[in-house]
Amino acid sequence: MKSALIVRHVPYEGCAGYRPPVEAAGYAIDRIDVTDPAFATADLTEPDLLIVMGGPMGVYDVAEHPWIPGEIDALSRRLAADRPTLGICLGAQMMAAALGAAVYRGTGCEIGFAPVDLAPGVASPLAHVADVPVLHWHGDTFDLPEGTELLATTARYRQGFRRGANLLALQFHAEMGEDARFEAWLDYLDCPKHRKNLTEQYRTLGPAAVRAGQAMIGEWLSGVKG
């Protein structure tokens, strides 16, 4: 079987709804946490597929998270080799940084379910999430890396880019909608009303978001060049 490695920055942000299409595409999934001592020497270029997940930290938070520069360096080598790579939220920002683009705090947080606006005239697997409210949970953004193609935006932020068939970066979370670990995300909300509203959104909108996200990832994987 082909190998897939998930890089996890926090325990509650895993592959979630993206696991079924990855396994259906013939990948055996393994995982490594950035807190694992083995992460410092892990060869991120080796797996057939690398999936870099999200987290509450920023790419610039190197004082609090000294593993960040090493991860960006390892990603740079993988992306230079054009190895199939998927980045989600922080993972997308890590990919942007590894490609030489700036990553920085945005003008505010996007939290909740809302659709993304697909780039006009660009055919991509993101067509599966067209008009589907998906989970947003981010306050950082990035410049579009040189040589990549913008795939989606919201009114405030860029939401996805790709380079060729093998590199896909997504700011939004279409993998989240049926994962009990979402309770840990809600702990970051100070407002009980906001927490209640988001819990209801997750219950009512989450399953459709996951189905759309799975179709999106399935189509992307069908086109990667190993």
Short mmCIF file of C-alpha atoms in Angstrom, two decimals:
data_model
loop_
_atom_site.label_atom_id
_atom_site.label_comp_id
_atom_site.label_asym_id
_atom_site.label_seq_id
_atom_site.Cartn_x
_atom_site.Cartn_y
_atom_site.Cartn_z
CA MET A 1 0.00 0.00 0.00
CA LYS A 2 0.96 3.62 -0.39
CA SER A 3 1.92 5.49 2.78
CA ALA A 4 0.25 8.59 4.22
CA LEU A 5 1.61 10.51 7.18
CA ILE A 6 -0.48 12.93 9.21
CA VAL A 7 1.42 15.71 11.00
CA ARG A 8 -0.65 16.64 14.04
CA HIS A 9 0.01 19.89 15.91
CA VAL A 10 -2.54 19.29 18.69
CA PRO A 11 -4.38 16.06 19.63
CA TYR A 12 -7.84 17.39 18.81
CA GLU A 13 -7.05 18.35 15.21
CA GLY A 14 -6.68 15.12 13.30
CA CYS A 15 -7.62 13.86 9.85
CA ALA A 16 -11.27 13.48 10.93
CA GLY A 17 -13.59 13.20 7.93
CA TYR A 18 -10.74 13.08 5.43
CA ARG A 19 -9.61 9.65 6.64
CA PRO A 20 -12.17 7.63 4.58
CA PRO A 21 -11.23 9.09 1.15
CA VAL A 22 -7.51 8.78 1.96
CA GLU A 23 -7.93 5.12 2.88
CA ALA A 24 -10.22 4.53 -0.11
CA ALA A 25 -7.45 5.86 -2.35
CA GLY A 26 -5.19 3.05 -1.11
CA TYR A 27 -3.11 4.77 1.57
CA ALA A 28 -2.09 3.23 4.89
CA ILE A 29 -2.23 6.10 7.39
CA ASP A 30 0.33 6.80 10.09
CA ARG A 31 0.59 9.84 12.36
CA ILE A 32 3.25 11.85 14.11
CA ASP A 33 2.75 14.59 16.69
CA VAL A 34 5.04 17.60 16.69
CA THR A 35 5.56 16.97 20.42
CA ASP A 36 7.03 13.53 19.68
CA PRO A 37 10.84 13.64 20.06
CA ALA A 38 11.07 11.71 16.78
CA PHE A 39 9.48 14.60 14.91
CA ALA A 40 12.69 16.62 14.92
CA THR A 41 14.40 14.06 12.71
CA ALA A 42 11.37 12.78 10.75
CA ASP A 43 11.83 12.68 6.98
CA LEU A 44 8.68 14.40 5.73
CA THR A 45 9.70 13.79 2.11
CA GLU A 46 9.47 10.01 2.41
CA PRO A 47 5.70 9.30 2.69
CA ASP A 48 3.71 8.99 -0.52
CA LEU A 49 1.22 11.49 0.93
CA LEU A 50 1.72 14.08 3.67
CA ILE A 51 -1.24 15.67 5.44
CA VAL A 52 -0.39 18.68 7.63
CA MET A 53 -3.21 19.50 10.02
CA GLY A 54 -4.26 22.61 11.90
CA GLY A 55 -3.61 24.05 15.35
CA PRO A 56 -4.19 27.17 17.44
CA MET A 57 -0.63 28.46 17.06
CA GLY A 58 0.66 30.72 14.29
CA VAL A 59 3.56 30.13 11.93
CA TYR A 60 5.30 33.07 13.59
CA ASP A 61 4.99 31.64 17.15
CA VAL A 62 8.48 30.18 17.11
CA ALA A 63 9.40 31.23 20.66
CA GLU A 64 6.55 29.19 22.13
CA HIS A 65 6.84 26.39 19.56
CA PRO A 66 10.48 25.86 18.57
CA TRP A 67 9.61 22.97 16.23
CA ILE A 68 8.03 25.39 13.71
CA PRO A 69 11.21 26.34 11.75
CA GLY A 70 12.19 22.69 11.43
CA GLU A 71 8.76 21.76 10.12
CA ILE A 72 8.86 24.55 7.55
CA ASP A 73 12.33 23.45 6.42
CA ALA A 74 11.18 19.84 6.07
CA LEU A 75 8.10 20.97 4.16
CA SER A 76 10.27 23.10 1.87
CA ARG A 77 12.24 20.02 0.87
CA ARG A 78 9.10 18.00 0.26
CA LEU A 79 7.41 20.71 -1.79
CA ALA A 80 10.58 21.25 -3.82
CA ALA A 81 10.37 17.57 -4.72
CA ASP A 82 6.67 18.01 -5.67
CA ARG A 83 5.58 15.20 -3.35
CA PRO A 84 1.79 14.98 -2.79
CA THR A 85 0.95 17.26 0.14
CA LEU A 86 -2.30 18.44 1.71
CA GLY A 87 -2.35 21.28 4.24
CA ILE A 88 -5.33 22.23 6.41
CA CYS A 89 -5.57 25.67 8.11
CA LEU A 90 -2.25 25.95 9.97
CA GLY A 91 -1.00 23.27 7.59
CA ALA A 92 -1.93 25.47 4.63
CA GLN A 93 -0.14 28.39 6.26
CA MET A 94 2.91 26.19 6.84
CA MET A 95 2.88 25.27 3.15
CA ALA A 96 2.65 28.93 2.17
CA ALA A 97 5.63 29.73 4.41
CA ALA A 98 7.58 26.78 3.02
CA LEU A 99 6.98 28.17 -0.48
CA GLY A 100 8.39 31.54 0.56
CA ALA A 101 5.16 33.49 1.15
CA ALA A 102 4.41 35.70 4.14
CA VAL A 103 2.05 34.40 6.83
CA TYR A 104 0.64 36.87 9.34
CA ARG A 105 -2.22 37.84 11.62
CA GLY A 106 -5.37 38.83 9.79
CA THR A 107 -7.86 41.57 10.49
CA GLY A 108 -10.00 39.35 12.71
CA CYS A 109 -11.21 35.82 13.28
CA GLU A 110 -13.50 33.83 11.03
CA ILE A 111 -15.26 31.28 13.23
CA GLY A 112 -18.36 29.36 12.17
CA PHE A 113 -19.91 27.69 9.16
CA ALA A 114 -20.01 29.62 5.89
CA PRO A 115 -19.41 28.82 2.22
CA VAL A 116 -16.29 29.79 0.31
CA ASP A 117 -16.24 31.68 -2.97
CA LEU A 118 -14.58 29.67 -5.71
CA ALA A 119 -12.09 31.48 -7.93
CA PRO A 120 -13.86 32.43 -11.17
CA GLY A 121 -13.04 30.28 -14.16
CA VAL A 122 -10.88 27.83 -12.19
CA ALA A 123 -11.92 24.18 -12.31
CA SER A 124 -10.79 22.30 -9.20
CA PRO A 125 -11.94 19.67 -6.69
CA LEU A 126 -13.22 22.53 -4.54
CA ALA A 127 -16.28 22.53 -6.78
CA HIS A 128 -17.63 19.90 -4.37
CA VAL A 129 -17.88 22.49 -1.59
CA ALA A 130 -19.49 25.16 -3.76
CA ASP A 131 -22.41 26.69 -1.82
CA VAL A 132 -21.82 24.29 1.10
CA PRO A 133 -21.25 25.95 4.50
CA VAL A 134 -17.97 24.60 5.87
CA LEU A 135 -16.26 25.24 9.18
CA HIS A 136 -13.94 28.24 9.45
CA TRP A 137 -11.72 28.73 12.49
CA HIS A 138 -8.80 31.01 11.75
CA GLY A 139 -7.43 34.47 12.35
CA ASP A 140 -4.21 34.26 10.35
CA THR A 141 -3.76 34.58 6.62
CA PHE A 142 -1.04 34.34 3.98
CA ASP A 143 0.13 35.85 0.73
CA LEU A 144 -0.38 33.65 -2.31
CA PRO A 145 2.91 31.82 -2.93
CA GLU A 146 4.63 32.40 -6.25
CA GLY A 147 3.77 29.75 -8.82
CA THR A 148 0.51 28.70 -7.14
CA GLU A 149 -3.10 29.13 -8.17
CA LEU A 150 -5.75 30.68 -5.94
CA LEU A 151 -8.77 28.37 -5.62
CA ALA A 152 -11.15 30.06 -3.16
CA THR A 153 -11.66 33.06 -0.90
CA THR A 154 -14.09 34.56 1.56
CA ALA A 155 -14.72 38.28 1.87
CA ARG A 156 -11.86 38.46 4.34
CA TYR A 157 -9.26 35.77 3.55
CA ARG A 158 -7.76 33.46 0.95
CA GLN A 159 -9.12 29.97 1.47
CA GLY A 160 -7.17 27.65 -0.78
CA PHE A 161 -4.42 27.30 -3.35
CA ARG A 162 -2.70 24.58 -5.33
CA ARG A 163 0.43 24.02 -7.32
CA GLY A 164 -0.02 21.51 -10.08
CA ALA A 165 -1.67 18.22 -9.20
CA ASN A 166 0.26 17.43 -6.03
CA LEU A 167 0.02 20.44 -3.69
CA LEU A 168 -3.30 21.44 -2.15
CA ALA A 169 -3.65 23.93 0.71
CA LEU A 170 -7.02 24.65 2.36
CA GLN A 171 -7.67 27.28 5.02
CA PHE A 172 -11.13 25.93 5.89
CA HIS A 173 -12.11 22.73 7.72
CA ALA A 174 -14.36 20.56 5.56
CA GLU A 175 -13.01 17.56 7.49
CA MET A 176 -14.82 18.69 10.65
CA GLY A 177 -18.52 18.11 11.11
CA GLU A 178 -18.90 14.71 12.76
CA ASP A 179 -15.87 14.50 15.07
CA ALA A 180 -16.42 14.47 18.83
CA ARG A 181 -13.06 16.20 19.33
CA PHE A 182 -14.81 19.42 18.29
CA GLU A 183 -15.73 19.80 21.96
CA ALA A 184 -12.08 20.68 22.60
CA TRP A 185 -12.27 23.43 19.97
CA LEU A 186 -15.27 24.92 21.74
CA ASP A 187 -13.23 25.32 24.92
CA TYR A 188 -11.50 28.26 23.22
CA LEU A 189 -14.77 30.23 23.10
CA ASP A 190 -15.43 32.58 26.01
CA CYS A 191 -19.02 33.43 25.08
CA PRO A 192 -21.60 30.75 26.06
CA LYS A 193 -24.03 32.05 23.42
CA HIS A 194 -21.39 31.77 20.70
CA ARG A 195 -20.57 28.25 21.89
CA LYS A 196 -24.25 27.25 21.77
CA ASN A 197 -24.73 28.71 18.28
CA LEU A 198 -21.63 26.99 16.95
CA THR A 199 -22.64 23.67 18.50
CA GLU A 200 -25.97 23.92 16.71
CA GLN A 201 -24.25 24.79 13.43
CA TYR A 202 -21.97 21.81 13.85
CA ARG A 203 -24.91 19.49 14.42
CA THR A 204 -27.02 20.74 11.53
CA LEU A 205 -24.43 21.74 8.91
CA GLY A 206 -21.48 19.52 9.80
CA PRO A 207 -22.53 16.26 8.09
CA ALA A 208 -23.12 17.91 4.70
CA ALA A 209 -19.80 19.75 4.99
CA VAL A 210 -17.98 16.48 5.64
CA ARG A 211 -19.64 14.72 2.70
CA ALA A 212 -18.62 17.57 0.41
CA GLY A 213 -15.11 17.61 1.85
CA GLN A 214 -14.72 13.88 1.34
CA ALA A 215 -15.75 14.19 -2.30
CA MET A 216 -13.28 17.05 -2.73
CA ILE A 217 -10.36 15.11 -1.24
CA GLY A 218 -11.30 11.97 -3.14
CA GLU A 219 -11.20 13.83 -6.44
CA TRP A 220 -7.90 15.51 -5.59
CA LEU A 221 -6.27 12.21 -4.65
CA SER A 222 -7.43 10.65 -7.90
CA GLY A 223 -5.29 13.17 -9.76
CA VAL A 224 -2.07 13.24 -7.72
CA LYS A 225 1.10 12.15 -9.43
CA GLY A 226 2.99 9.81 -7.13
#
